[in-house]
Amino acid sequence: MTEESKLAFQANKSANIIKSLCDLYGVSIQEATDIYYQSDTSELIEEGIADLHCRSDKYLATVIWDEHQEPRNTSDGTAP
């Protein structure tokens, strides 16, 4: 796979996951985009970790949504 085709595949995968977030959770395209790009999972997908890019778009959208719903812990271990 050429670098160009890899980038095209990643862009298409990201767009499909963002669309799935919109469809599954009723959020706007802007909110879904923010949720996607702020997730740790999106970084793993783009790095090709654990072959996440092979998973379905809807599955990955649910993983990212679950990650988004988890309260972020602060450095002292408490939720903000």
Coordinates of N, CA and C in Angstrom, one line a residue:
M1 N 0.9 -1.2 0.0 CA 0.0 0.0 0.0 C 0.9 1.2 0.0
T2 N 0.6 2.1 -0.9 CA 1.4 3.3 -1.0 C 1.0 4.3 0.2
E3 N 1.9 5.2 0.4 CA 1.6 6.2 1.5 C 0.4 7.0 1.2
E4 N 0.2 7.3 -0.1 CA -1.0 8.1 -0.5 C -2.3 7.3 -0.3
S5 N -2.2 6.0 -0.7 CA -3.5 5.2 -0.5 C -3.7 4.9 1.0
K6 N -2.7 4.8 1.8 CA -2.8 4.7 3.2 C -3.5 5.9 3.9
L7 N -3.1 7.1 3.4 CA -3.7 8.3 4.0 C -5.1 8.4 3.5
A8 N -5.4 8.0 2.3 CA -6.8 8.1 1.8 C -7.7 7.1 2.6
F9 N -7.2 5.9 2.9 CA -7.9 4.9 3.7 C -8.2 5.5 5.1
Q10 N -7.2 6.0 5.7 CA -7.3 6.6 7.0 C -8.4 7.7 7.1
A11 N -8.3 8.6 6.1 CA -9.3 9.7 6.0 C -10.7 9.2 5.9
N12 N -10.9 8.2 5.0 CA -12.2 7.6 4.8 C -12.7 6.9 6.0
K13 N -11.8 6.1 6.7 CA -12.1 5.4 8.0 C -12.6 6.4 9.0
S14 N -11.8 7.5 9.2 CA -12.2 8.6 10.2 C -13.5 9.2 9.8
A15 N -13.8 9.5 8.6 CA -15.1 10.1 8.2 C -16.2 9.1 8.5
N16 N -16.0 7.9 8.2 CA -17.1 6.9 8.4 C -17.4 6.7 9.9
I17 N -16.3 6.8 10.8 CA -16.5 6.7 12.2 C -17.3 7.9 12.7
I18 N -16.9 9.1 12.2 CA -17.5 10.3 12.6 C -19.0 10.3 12.2
K19 N -19.3 9.8 11.0 CA -20.7 9.7 10.6 C -21.5 8.7 11.5
S20 N -20.8 7.6 11.9 CA -21.4 6.6 12.7 C -21.8 7.3 14.1
L21 N -20.9 8.1 14.6 CA -21.1 8.8 15.9 C -22.4 9.7 15.8
C22 N -22.5 10.4 14.6 CA -23.7 11.2 14.4 C -25.0 10.3 14.3
D23 N -24.9 9.2 13.6 CA -26.1 8.4 13.4 C -26.5 7.7 14.7
L24 N -25.5 7.2 15.4 CA -25.8 6.4 16.6 C -26.2 7.2 17.8
Y25 N -25.6 8.4 17.9 CA -25.8 9.2 19.2 C -26.5 10.5 19.0
G26 N -26.8 10.9 17.7 CA -27.6 12.1 17.5 C -26.8 13.4 17.7
V27 N -25.5 13.3 17.6 CA -24.7 14.5 17.8 C -24.5 15.2 16.4
S28 N -24.1 16.4 16.4 CA -23.8 17.2 15.2 C -22.5 16.6 14.6
I29 N -22.3 16.9 13.4 CA -21.0 16.5 12.7 C -19.8 17.2 13.4
Q30 N -20.0 18.4 13.8 CA -18.9 19.1 14.5 C -18.6 18.5 15.9
E31 N -19.6 18.2 16.6 CA -19.4 17.5 17.9 C -18.8 16.1 17.7
A32 N -19.3 15.4 16.8 CA -18.7 14.1 16.5 C -17.3 14.1 16.1
T33 N -16.9 15.1 15.3 CA -15.6 15.3 14.9 C -14.7 15.6 16.1
D34 N -15.1 16.5 16.9 CA -14.4 16.8 18.2 C -14.2 15.6 19.0
I35 N -15.3 14.8 19.2 CA -15.2 13.6 20.1 C -14.2 12.7 19.5
Y36 N -14.2 12.5 18.2 CA -13.3 11.5 17.5 C -11.9 12.0 17.7
Y37 N -11.6 13.2 17.3 CA -10.2 13.6 17.3 C -9.6 13.9 18.7
Q38 N -10.5 14.0 19.7 CA -10.0 14.1 21.1 C -9.8 12.8 21.8
S39 N -10.2 11.7 21.1 CA -10.1 10.4 21.8 C -8.8 9.8 21.6
D40 N -8.4 9.0 22.6 CA -7.2 8.2 22.5 C -7.3 7.1 21.4
T41 N -8.5 6.6 21.3 CA -8.7 5.5 20.3 C -8.4 6.0 18.9
S42 N -8.7 7.2 18.5 CA -8.4 7.7 17.2 C -7.0 7.7 16.9
E43 N -6.1 8.0 17.9 CA -4.7 7.9 17.7 C -4.3 6.5 17.5
L44 N -4.8 5.5 18.2 CA -4.5 4.1 18.0 C -4.9 3.6 16.7
I45 N -6.1 4.1 16.2 CA -6.5 3.7 14.8 C -5.5 4.2 13.8
E46 N -5.1 5.5 13.9 CA -4.3 6.0 12.9 C -2.8 5.5 13.0
E47 N -2.4 5.0 14.1 CA -1.1 4.4 14.3 C -1.2 2.9 13.9
G48 N -2.4 2.3 13.7 CA -2.5 0.9 13.3 C -2.3 0.0 14.4
I49 N -2.5 0.4 15.6 CA -2.3 -0.4 16.8 C -3.5 -1.4 16.9
A50 N -3.1 -2.7 17.1 CA -4.1 -3.8 17.4 C -5.0 -4.0 16.2
D51 N -4.6 -3.5 15.0 CA -5.5 -3.6 13.8 C -6.9 -3.1 14.0
L52 N -7.0 -2.0 14.8 CA -8.3 -1.4 15.1 C -8.9 -0.9 13.8
H53 N -8.1 -0.5 12.8 CA -8.7 -0.1 11.5 C -9.5 -1.2 10.8
C54 N -9.3 -2.4 11.3 CA -10.0 -3.5 10.7 C -11.4 -3.7 11.3
R55 N -11.7 -3.1 12.4 CA -13.0 -3.2 13.1 C -14.0 -2.3 12.3
S56 N -15.3 -2.7 12.6 CA -16.3 -1.9 11.9 C -16.4 -0.5 12.4
D57 N -16.9 0.4 11.5 CA -17.0 1.8 11.9 C -17.9 2.0 13.1
K58 N -19.1 1.3 13.1 CA -20.0 1.4 14.2 C -19.4 0.9 15.5
Y59 N -18.7 -0.2 15.5 CA -18.0 -0.7 16.7 C -17.0 0.4 17.2
L60 N -16.2 0.9 16.3 CA -15.2 1.9 16.8 C -15.9 3.2 17.3
A61 N -17.1 3.5 16.7 CA -17.8 4.7 17.2 C -18.3 4.4 18.6
T62 N -18.8 3.2 18.9 CA -19.2 2.9 20.3 C -18.1 2.9 21.2
V63 N -16.9 2.4 20.8 CA -15.7 2.5 21.7 C -15.3 3.9 22.0
I64 N -15.3 4.8 21.0 CA -15.0 6.2 21.1 C -16.0 6.9 22.0
W65 N -17.3 6.6 21.8 CA -18.4 7.2 22.6 C -18.2 6.8 24.0
D66 N -18.0 5.5 24.3 CA -17.8 5.1 25.7 C -16.6 5.8 26.3
E67 N -15.5 6.0 25.6 CA -14.3 6.7 26.1 C -14.7 8.2 26.4
H68 N -15.5 8.7 25.5 CA -16.0 10.1 25.7 C -16.8 10.3 26.9
Q69 N -17.6 9.3 27.2 CA -18.5 9.3 28.4 C -17.8 9.1 29.7
E70 N -16.7 8.5 29.7 CA -15.9 8.2 30.9 C -15.5 9.6 31.5
P71 N -15.7 9.7 32.8 CA -15.2 11.0 33.4 C -13.6 11.0 33.4
R72 N -13.1 12.1 33.0 CA -11.7 12.3 32.9 C -11.1 12.5 34.3
N73 N -10.1 11.7 34.7 CA -9.5 11.8 36.0 C -8.5 12.9 36.0
T74 N -8.4 13.6 37.1 CA -7.3 14.6 37.3 C -6.1 13.9 37.9
S75 N -5.0 14.6 38.0 CA -3.8 14.0 38.5 C -3.9 13.5 39.9
D76 N -4.8 14.0 40.7 CA -5.0 13.5 42.1 C -6.0 12.3 42.2
G77 N -6.5 11.8 41.0 CA -7.3 10.7 41.0 C -8.8 10.9 41.1
T78 N -9.2 12.2 41.2 CA -10.6 12.6 41.3 C -11.1 13.1 40.0
A79 N -12.4 12.9 39.8 CA -13.0 13.4 38.6 C -13.1 14.9 38.7
P80 N -13.0 15.6 37.5 CA -13.1 17.1 37.6 C -14.5 17.5 38.0

